[in-house]
Coordinates of C-alpha atoms and ligand atoms in Angstrom, one line a residue:
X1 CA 91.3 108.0 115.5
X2 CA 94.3 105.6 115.8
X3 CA 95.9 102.4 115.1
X4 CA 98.4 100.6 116.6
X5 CA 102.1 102.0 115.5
X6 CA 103.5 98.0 115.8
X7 CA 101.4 97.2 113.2
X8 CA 102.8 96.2 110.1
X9 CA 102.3 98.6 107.1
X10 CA 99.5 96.2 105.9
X11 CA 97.3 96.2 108.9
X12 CA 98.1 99.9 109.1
X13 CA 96.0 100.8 105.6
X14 CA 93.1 98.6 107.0
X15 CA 93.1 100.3 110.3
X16 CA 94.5 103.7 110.3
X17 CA 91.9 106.7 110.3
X18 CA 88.9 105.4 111.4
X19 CA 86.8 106.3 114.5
X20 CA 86.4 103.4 116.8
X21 CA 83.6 105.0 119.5
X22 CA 81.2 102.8 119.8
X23 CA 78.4 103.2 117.5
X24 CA 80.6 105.5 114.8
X25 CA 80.4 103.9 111.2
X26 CA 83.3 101.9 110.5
X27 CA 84.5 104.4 107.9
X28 CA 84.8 107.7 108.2
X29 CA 81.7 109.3 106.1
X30 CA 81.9 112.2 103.5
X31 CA 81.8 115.5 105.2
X32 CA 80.5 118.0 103.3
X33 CA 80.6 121.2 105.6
X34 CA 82.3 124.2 105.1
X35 CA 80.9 125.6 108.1
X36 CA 80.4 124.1 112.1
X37 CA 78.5 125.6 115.0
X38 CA 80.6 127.7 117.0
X39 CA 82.7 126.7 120.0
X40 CA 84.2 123.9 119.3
X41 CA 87.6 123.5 117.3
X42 CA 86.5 123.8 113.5
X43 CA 85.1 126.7 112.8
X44 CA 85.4 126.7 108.5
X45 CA 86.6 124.0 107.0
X46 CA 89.3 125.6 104.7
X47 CA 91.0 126.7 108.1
X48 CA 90.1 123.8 110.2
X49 CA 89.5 120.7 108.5
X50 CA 87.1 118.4 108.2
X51 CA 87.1 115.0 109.8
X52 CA 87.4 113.1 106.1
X53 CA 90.5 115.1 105.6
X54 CA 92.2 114.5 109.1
X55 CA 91.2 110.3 108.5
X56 CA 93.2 110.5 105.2
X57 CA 96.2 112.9 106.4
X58 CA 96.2 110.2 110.0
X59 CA 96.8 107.3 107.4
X60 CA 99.3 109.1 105.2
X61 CA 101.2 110.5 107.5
X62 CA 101.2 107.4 109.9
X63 CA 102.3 105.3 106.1
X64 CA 105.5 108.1 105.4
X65 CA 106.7 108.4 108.6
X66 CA 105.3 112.0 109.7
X67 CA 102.9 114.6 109.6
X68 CA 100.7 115.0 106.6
X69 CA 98.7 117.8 105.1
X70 CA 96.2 116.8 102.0
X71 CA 95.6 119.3 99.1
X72 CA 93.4 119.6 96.3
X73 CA 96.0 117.7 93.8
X74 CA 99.8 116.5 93.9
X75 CA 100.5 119.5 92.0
X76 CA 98.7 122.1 94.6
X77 CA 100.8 119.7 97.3
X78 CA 104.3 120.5 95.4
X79 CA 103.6 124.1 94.8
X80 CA 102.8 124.8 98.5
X81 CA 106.4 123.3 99.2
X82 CA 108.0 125.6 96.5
X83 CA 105.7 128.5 98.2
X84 CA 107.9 128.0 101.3
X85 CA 111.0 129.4 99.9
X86 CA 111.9 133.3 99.9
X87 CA 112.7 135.3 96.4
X88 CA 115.6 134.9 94.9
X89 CA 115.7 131.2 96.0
X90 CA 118.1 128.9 94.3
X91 CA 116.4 125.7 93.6
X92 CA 117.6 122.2 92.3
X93 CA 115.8 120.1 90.4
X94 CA 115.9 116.6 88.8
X95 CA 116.4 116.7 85.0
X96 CA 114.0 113.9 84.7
X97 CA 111.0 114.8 86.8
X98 CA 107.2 115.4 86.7
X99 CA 106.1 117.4 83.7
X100 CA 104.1 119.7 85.7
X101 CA 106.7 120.5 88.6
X102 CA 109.1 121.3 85.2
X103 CA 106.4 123.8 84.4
X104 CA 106.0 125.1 88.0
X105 CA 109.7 125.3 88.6
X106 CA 110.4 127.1 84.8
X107 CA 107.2 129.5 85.7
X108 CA 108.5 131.0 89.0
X109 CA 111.8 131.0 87.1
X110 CA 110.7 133.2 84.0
X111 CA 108.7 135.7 86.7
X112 CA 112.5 136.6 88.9
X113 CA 110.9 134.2 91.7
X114 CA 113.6 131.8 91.8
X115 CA 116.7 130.3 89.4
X116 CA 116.9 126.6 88.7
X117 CA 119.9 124.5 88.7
X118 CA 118.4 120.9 86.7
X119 CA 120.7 117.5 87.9
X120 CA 121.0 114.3 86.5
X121 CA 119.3 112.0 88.9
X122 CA 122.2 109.9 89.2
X123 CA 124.7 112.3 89.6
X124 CA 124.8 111.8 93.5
X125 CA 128.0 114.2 93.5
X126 CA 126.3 116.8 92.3
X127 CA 122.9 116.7 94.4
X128 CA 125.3 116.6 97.5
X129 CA 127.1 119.9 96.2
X130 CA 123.4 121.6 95.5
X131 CA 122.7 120.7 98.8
X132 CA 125.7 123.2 100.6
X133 CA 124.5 126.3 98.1
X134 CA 120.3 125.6 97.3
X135 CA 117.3 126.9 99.4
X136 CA 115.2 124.1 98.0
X137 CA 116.6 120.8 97.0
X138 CA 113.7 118.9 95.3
X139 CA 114.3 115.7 94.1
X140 CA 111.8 112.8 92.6
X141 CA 112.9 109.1 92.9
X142 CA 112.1 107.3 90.7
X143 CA 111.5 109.4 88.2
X144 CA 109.2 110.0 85.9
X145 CA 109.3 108.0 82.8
X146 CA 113.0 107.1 82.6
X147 CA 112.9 105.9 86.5
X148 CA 115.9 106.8 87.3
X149 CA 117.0 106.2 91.3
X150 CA 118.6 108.9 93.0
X151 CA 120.9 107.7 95.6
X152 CA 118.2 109.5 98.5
X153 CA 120.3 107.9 101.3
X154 CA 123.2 110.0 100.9
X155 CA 121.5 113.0 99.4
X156 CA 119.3 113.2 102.4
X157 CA 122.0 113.2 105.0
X158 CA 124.2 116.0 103.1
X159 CA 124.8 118.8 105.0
X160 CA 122.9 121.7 104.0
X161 CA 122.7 125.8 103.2
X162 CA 121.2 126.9 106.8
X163 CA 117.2 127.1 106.2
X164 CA 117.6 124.9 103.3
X165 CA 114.8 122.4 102.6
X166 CA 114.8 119.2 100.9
X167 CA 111.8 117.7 99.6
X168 CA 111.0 114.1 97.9
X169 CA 108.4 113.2 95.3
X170 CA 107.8 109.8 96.4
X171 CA 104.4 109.1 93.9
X172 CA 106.5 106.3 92.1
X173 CA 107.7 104.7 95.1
X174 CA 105.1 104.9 97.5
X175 CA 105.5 105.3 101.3
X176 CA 105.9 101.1 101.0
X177 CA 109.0 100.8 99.1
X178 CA 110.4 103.6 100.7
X179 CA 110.6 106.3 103.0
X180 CA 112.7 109.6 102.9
X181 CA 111.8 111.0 106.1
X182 CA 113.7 108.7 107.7
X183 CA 116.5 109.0 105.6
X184 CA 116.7 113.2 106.4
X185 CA 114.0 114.6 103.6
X186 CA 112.1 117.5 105.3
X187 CA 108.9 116.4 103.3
X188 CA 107.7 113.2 101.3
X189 CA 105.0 114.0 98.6
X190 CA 101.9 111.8 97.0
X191 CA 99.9 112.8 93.9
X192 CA 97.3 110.5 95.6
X193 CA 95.1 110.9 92.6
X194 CA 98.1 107.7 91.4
X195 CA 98.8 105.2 94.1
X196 CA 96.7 106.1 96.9
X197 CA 93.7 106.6 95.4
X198 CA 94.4 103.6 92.8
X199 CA 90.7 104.3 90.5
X200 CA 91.7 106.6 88.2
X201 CA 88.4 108.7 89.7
X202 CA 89.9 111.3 92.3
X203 CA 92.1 114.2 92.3
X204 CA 94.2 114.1 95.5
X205 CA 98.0 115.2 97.0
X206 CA 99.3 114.8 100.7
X207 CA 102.6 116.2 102.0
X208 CA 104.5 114.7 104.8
X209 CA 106.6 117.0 107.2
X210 CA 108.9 116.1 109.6
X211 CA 108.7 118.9 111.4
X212 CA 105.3 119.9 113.4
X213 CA 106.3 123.6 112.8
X214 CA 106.5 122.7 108.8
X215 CA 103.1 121.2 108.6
X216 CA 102.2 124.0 110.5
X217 CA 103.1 126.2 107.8
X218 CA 101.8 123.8 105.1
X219 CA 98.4 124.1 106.8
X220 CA 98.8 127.8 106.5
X221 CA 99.7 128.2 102.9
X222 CA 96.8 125.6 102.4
X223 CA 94.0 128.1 104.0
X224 CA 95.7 131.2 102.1
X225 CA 95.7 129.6 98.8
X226 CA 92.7 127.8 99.2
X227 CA 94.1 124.5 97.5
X228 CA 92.1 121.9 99.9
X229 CA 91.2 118.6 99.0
X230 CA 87.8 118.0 98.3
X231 CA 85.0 115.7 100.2
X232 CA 84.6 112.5 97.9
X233 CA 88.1 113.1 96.9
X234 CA 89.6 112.4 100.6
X235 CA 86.7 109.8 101.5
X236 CA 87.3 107.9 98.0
X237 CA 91.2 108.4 98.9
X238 CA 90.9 106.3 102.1
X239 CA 89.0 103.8 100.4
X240 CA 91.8 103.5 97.7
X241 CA 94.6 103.2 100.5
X242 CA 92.6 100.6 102.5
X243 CA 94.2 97.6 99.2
X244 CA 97.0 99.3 98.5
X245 CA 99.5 96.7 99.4
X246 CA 97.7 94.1 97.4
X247 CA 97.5 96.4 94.6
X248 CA 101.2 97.4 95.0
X249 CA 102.3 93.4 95.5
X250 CA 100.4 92.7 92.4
X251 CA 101.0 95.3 90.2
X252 CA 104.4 95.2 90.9
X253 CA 105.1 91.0 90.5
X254 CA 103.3 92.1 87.1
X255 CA 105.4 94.9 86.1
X256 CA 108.3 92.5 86.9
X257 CA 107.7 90.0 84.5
X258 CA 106.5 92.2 81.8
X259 CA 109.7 94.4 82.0
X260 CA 111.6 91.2 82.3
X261 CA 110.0 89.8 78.4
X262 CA 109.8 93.4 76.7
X263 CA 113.5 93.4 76.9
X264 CA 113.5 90.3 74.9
X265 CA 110.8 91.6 72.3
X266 CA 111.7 92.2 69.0
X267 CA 110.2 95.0 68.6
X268 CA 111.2 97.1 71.5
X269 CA 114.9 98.6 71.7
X270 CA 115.3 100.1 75.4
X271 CA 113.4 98.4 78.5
X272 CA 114.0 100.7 81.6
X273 CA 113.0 99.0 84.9
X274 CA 114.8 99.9 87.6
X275 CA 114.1 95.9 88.8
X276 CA 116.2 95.1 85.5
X277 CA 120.1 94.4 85.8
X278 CA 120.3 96.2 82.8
X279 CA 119.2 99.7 84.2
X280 CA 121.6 102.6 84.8
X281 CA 120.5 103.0 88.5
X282 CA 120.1 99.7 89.3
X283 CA 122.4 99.1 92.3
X284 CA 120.6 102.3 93.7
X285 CA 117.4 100.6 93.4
X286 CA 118.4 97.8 94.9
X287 CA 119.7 99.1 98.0
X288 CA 117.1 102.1 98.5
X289 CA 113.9 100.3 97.6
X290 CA 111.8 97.5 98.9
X291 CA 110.0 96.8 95.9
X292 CA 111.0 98.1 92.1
X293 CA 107.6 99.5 91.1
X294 CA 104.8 99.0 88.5
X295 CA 105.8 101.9 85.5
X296 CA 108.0 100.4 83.2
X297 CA 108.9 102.7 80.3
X298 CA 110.2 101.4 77.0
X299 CA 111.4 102.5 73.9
X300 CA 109.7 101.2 70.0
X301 CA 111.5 100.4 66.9
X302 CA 110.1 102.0 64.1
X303 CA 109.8 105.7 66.5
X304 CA 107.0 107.9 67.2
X305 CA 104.4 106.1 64.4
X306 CA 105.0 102.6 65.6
X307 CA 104.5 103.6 68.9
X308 CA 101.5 105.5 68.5
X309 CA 100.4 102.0 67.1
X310 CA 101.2 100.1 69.8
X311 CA 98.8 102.6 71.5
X312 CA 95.9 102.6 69.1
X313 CA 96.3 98.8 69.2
X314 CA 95.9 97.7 72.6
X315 CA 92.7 96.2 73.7
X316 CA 93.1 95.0 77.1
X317 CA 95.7 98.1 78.4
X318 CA 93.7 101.6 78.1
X319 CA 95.7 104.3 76.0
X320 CA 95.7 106.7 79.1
X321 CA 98.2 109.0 80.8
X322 CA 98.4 108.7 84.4
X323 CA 99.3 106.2 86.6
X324 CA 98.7 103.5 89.7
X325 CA 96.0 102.7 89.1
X326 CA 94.1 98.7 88.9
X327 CA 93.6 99.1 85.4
X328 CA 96.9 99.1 83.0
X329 CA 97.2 102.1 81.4
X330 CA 100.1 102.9 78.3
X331 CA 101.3 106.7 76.9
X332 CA 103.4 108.0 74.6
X333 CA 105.1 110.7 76.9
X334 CA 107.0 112.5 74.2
X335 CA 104.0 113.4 72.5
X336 CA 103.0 115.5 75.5
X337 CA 103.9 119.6 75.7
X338 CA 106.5 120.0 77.5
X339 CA 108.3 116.2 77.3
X340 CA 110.0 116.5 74.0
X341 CA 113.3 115.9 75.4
X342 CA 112.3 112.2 75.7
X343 CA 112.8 109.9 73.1
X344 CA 110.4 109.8 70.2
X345 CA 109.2 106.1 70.6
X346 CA 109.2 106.1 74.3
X347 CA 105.8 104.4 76.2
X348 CA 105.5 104.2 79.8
X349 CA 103.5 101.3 81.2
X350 CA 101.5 101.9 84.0
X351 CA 100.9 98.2 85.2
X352 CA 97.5 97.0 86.9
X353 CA 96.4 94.2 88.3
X354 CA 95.0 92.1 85.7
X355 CA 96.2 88.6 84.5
X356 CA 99.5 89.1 83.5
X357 CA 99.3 87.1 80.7
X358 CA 96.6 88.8 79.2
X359 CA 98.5 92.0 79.6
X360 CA 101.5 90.1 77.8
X361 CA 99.2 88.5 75.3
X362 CA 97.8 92.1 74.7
X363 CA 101.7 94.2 74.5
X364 CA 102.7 91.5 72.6
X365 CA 100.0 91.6 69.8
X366 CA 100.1 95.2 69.6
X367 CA 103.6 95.5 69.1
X368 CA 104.1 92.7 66.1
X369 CA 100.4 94.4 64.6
X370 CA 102.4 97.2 62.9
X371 CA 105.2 95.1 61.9
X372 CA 102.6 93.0 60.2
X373 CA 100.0 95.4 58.9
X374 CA 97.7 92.6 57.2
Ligands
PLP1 C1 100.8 112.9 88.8 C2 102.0 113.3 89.5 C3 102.1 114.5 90.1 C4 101.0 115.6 90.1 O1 99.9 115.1 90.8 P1 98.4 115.6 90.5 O2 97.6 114.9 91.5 O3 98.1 115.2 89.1 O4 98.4 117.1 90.6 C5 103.3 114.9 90.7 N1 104.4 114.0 90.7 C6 104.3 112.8 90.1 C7 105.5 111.9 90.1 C8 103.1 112.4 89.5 O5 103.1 111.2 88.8

């Protein structure tokens, strides 16, 4: 199972992972086995894989530039990377990242696994300084809600602690705006239940090594632990990927021009899109990525109550957490456990692809409903 490496990214999610024997079904089928005859490579599937799972990790890895290993979530993805370091780790970690990899990271923390040193995104000096004393530098870009942009070029190159690893949560970006591997990262990260998968109907995370001893161990931790992807999950996965660049293109041109007129709205005090002139890592976006994304997170007048009408109040955008998928989706993240650091009022916009001006029309008349309460 192969594609051509020339190809462009595009022709690369049509083509990647499929089985071109004559007479094979175009698409990889659902494998449910957790057991093969003996004799031939795969034994158990937890150990060995199944077909399904090697057509997803092909395309992945083929997308991020390196050798992939799928899991049953982003989450059990992550948490097999953190796994990798020894006790007494030092670890540094984004001050605005993932909920759960906050929890993960605070968990080993409270138990005497590891200590955790939390960065500003932006604060490049910094990240290169964590870099010379950390065993794990983990870093998410952008991030999630306030996108901030970590400057990944020059964070990736630093020199590092001997036996230090540096891994990127690249869910936001996908591998099509960017891609740390090249840049230096020892591992690249997808929640595919987001972008990949696109539906909103799967539960999926890949990790990308550099190294084939890495994914090696990856593969290990993942038949120790047991967290392995499951059989719709990786065949509905590879479906998702097949449009992604449509998706992403649309999404994206859609995010653009809503980030672009929230910022004019009445109604709404902070727009943060890292496409916007007006965002603090803007320059870093603009020379890291190829495209600027399809979150956009903005800020409410009127705090927490106005924005949780904005929420109730949308017909067309589903009042959702999550993200990537076709279908727009809008949360109130400081109302989550965990996220109360954010500011009260704060929604992040997952955009879809639907008509953009029906997603306008919709924002638009949610946001003046409250103002207007007859
Ligand atoms: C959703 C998400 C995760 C976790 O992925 P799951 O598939 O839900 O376990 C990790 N990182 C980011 C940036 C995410 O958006």
């Amino acid at each position: 199972m192969s594609a051509n490496s020339s190809h462009k990214v595009e022709s690369w999610l049509v083509s990647a992972g499929r089985d071109r024997t004559p007479g094979s079904p175009l698409n990889v089928p659902p494998w449910p086995a957790s057991n093969f005859v003996l004799g031939d490579r795969r034994a158990y599937s937890r150990d060995d894989g199944t077909p399904g799972w090697d057509a997803l990790e092909d395309l992945i890895g083929g997308l991020e530039g390196g050798l992939a290993v799928s899991f049953a979530s982003g989450m059990a993805a992550i948490a097999a990377i953190f796994d990798r370091v020894p006790a007494g780790s030092r670890i540094a970690l984004p001050d605005d990242c993932y909920q759960g990899v906050s929890a993960l990271a605070a968990a080993g923390e409270s138990r005497g696994r590891w200590t955790v040193r939390r960065i500003a995104v932006s604060d490049t000096p910094a990240w290169v300084d964590a870099c010379a004393g950390a065993d794990l530098i983990w870093l998410e870009s952008p991030s999630n809600p306030l996108l901030a942009v970590a400057d990944l070029d020059i964070i990736c190159r630093a020199p590092r602690k001997p036996g230090a690893i540096l891994g990127v949560d690249n869910t936001f970006a996908t591998p099509l705006n960017q891609r740390p591997l090249d840049l230096g990262a020892d591992f690249a990260v997808q929640s595919a239940t987001k972008f990949i998968g696109g539906h909103s109907d799967l539960l999926c995370g890949v990790v990308t090594a550099r190294d084939p001893a890495m994914r090696d161990a990856l593969r290990h931790t993942r038949e120790l632990t047991g967290a392995t992807p499951g059989t719709l999950e990786v065949f509905l996965a590879v479906r998702g990927a097949r449009t992604l660049a449509l998706r992403l293109e649309r999404a994206q041109a859609n995010a653009a021009i809503l980030a672009e007129r929230l910022e004019q709205h009445p109604k709404v005090t902070v727009t943060r899109y890292p496409g916007l002139g007006s965002h603090p890592t803007h320059e870093a976006a603009r020379r890291q990525l190829k495209g600027f994304g399809t979150i956009v997170s903005f800020d409410v007048a009127g705090g927490a109550t106005h924005a949780d009408a904005v929420c109730a109040n949308v017909r067309l955008i589903q009042h959702a957490t999550s993200l990537g998928a076709v279908e727009s989706t809008i949360e109130r993240r400081a109302g989550i456990p965990g996220q109360e650091h954010l500011p009260r009022s704060l929604l992040r916009l997952s955009t879809g692809i639907e008509d953009v001006e029906d997603l306008w029309r919709d924002l638009d008349q949610a946001l003046l409903l409250h103002a207007n309460p007859q």
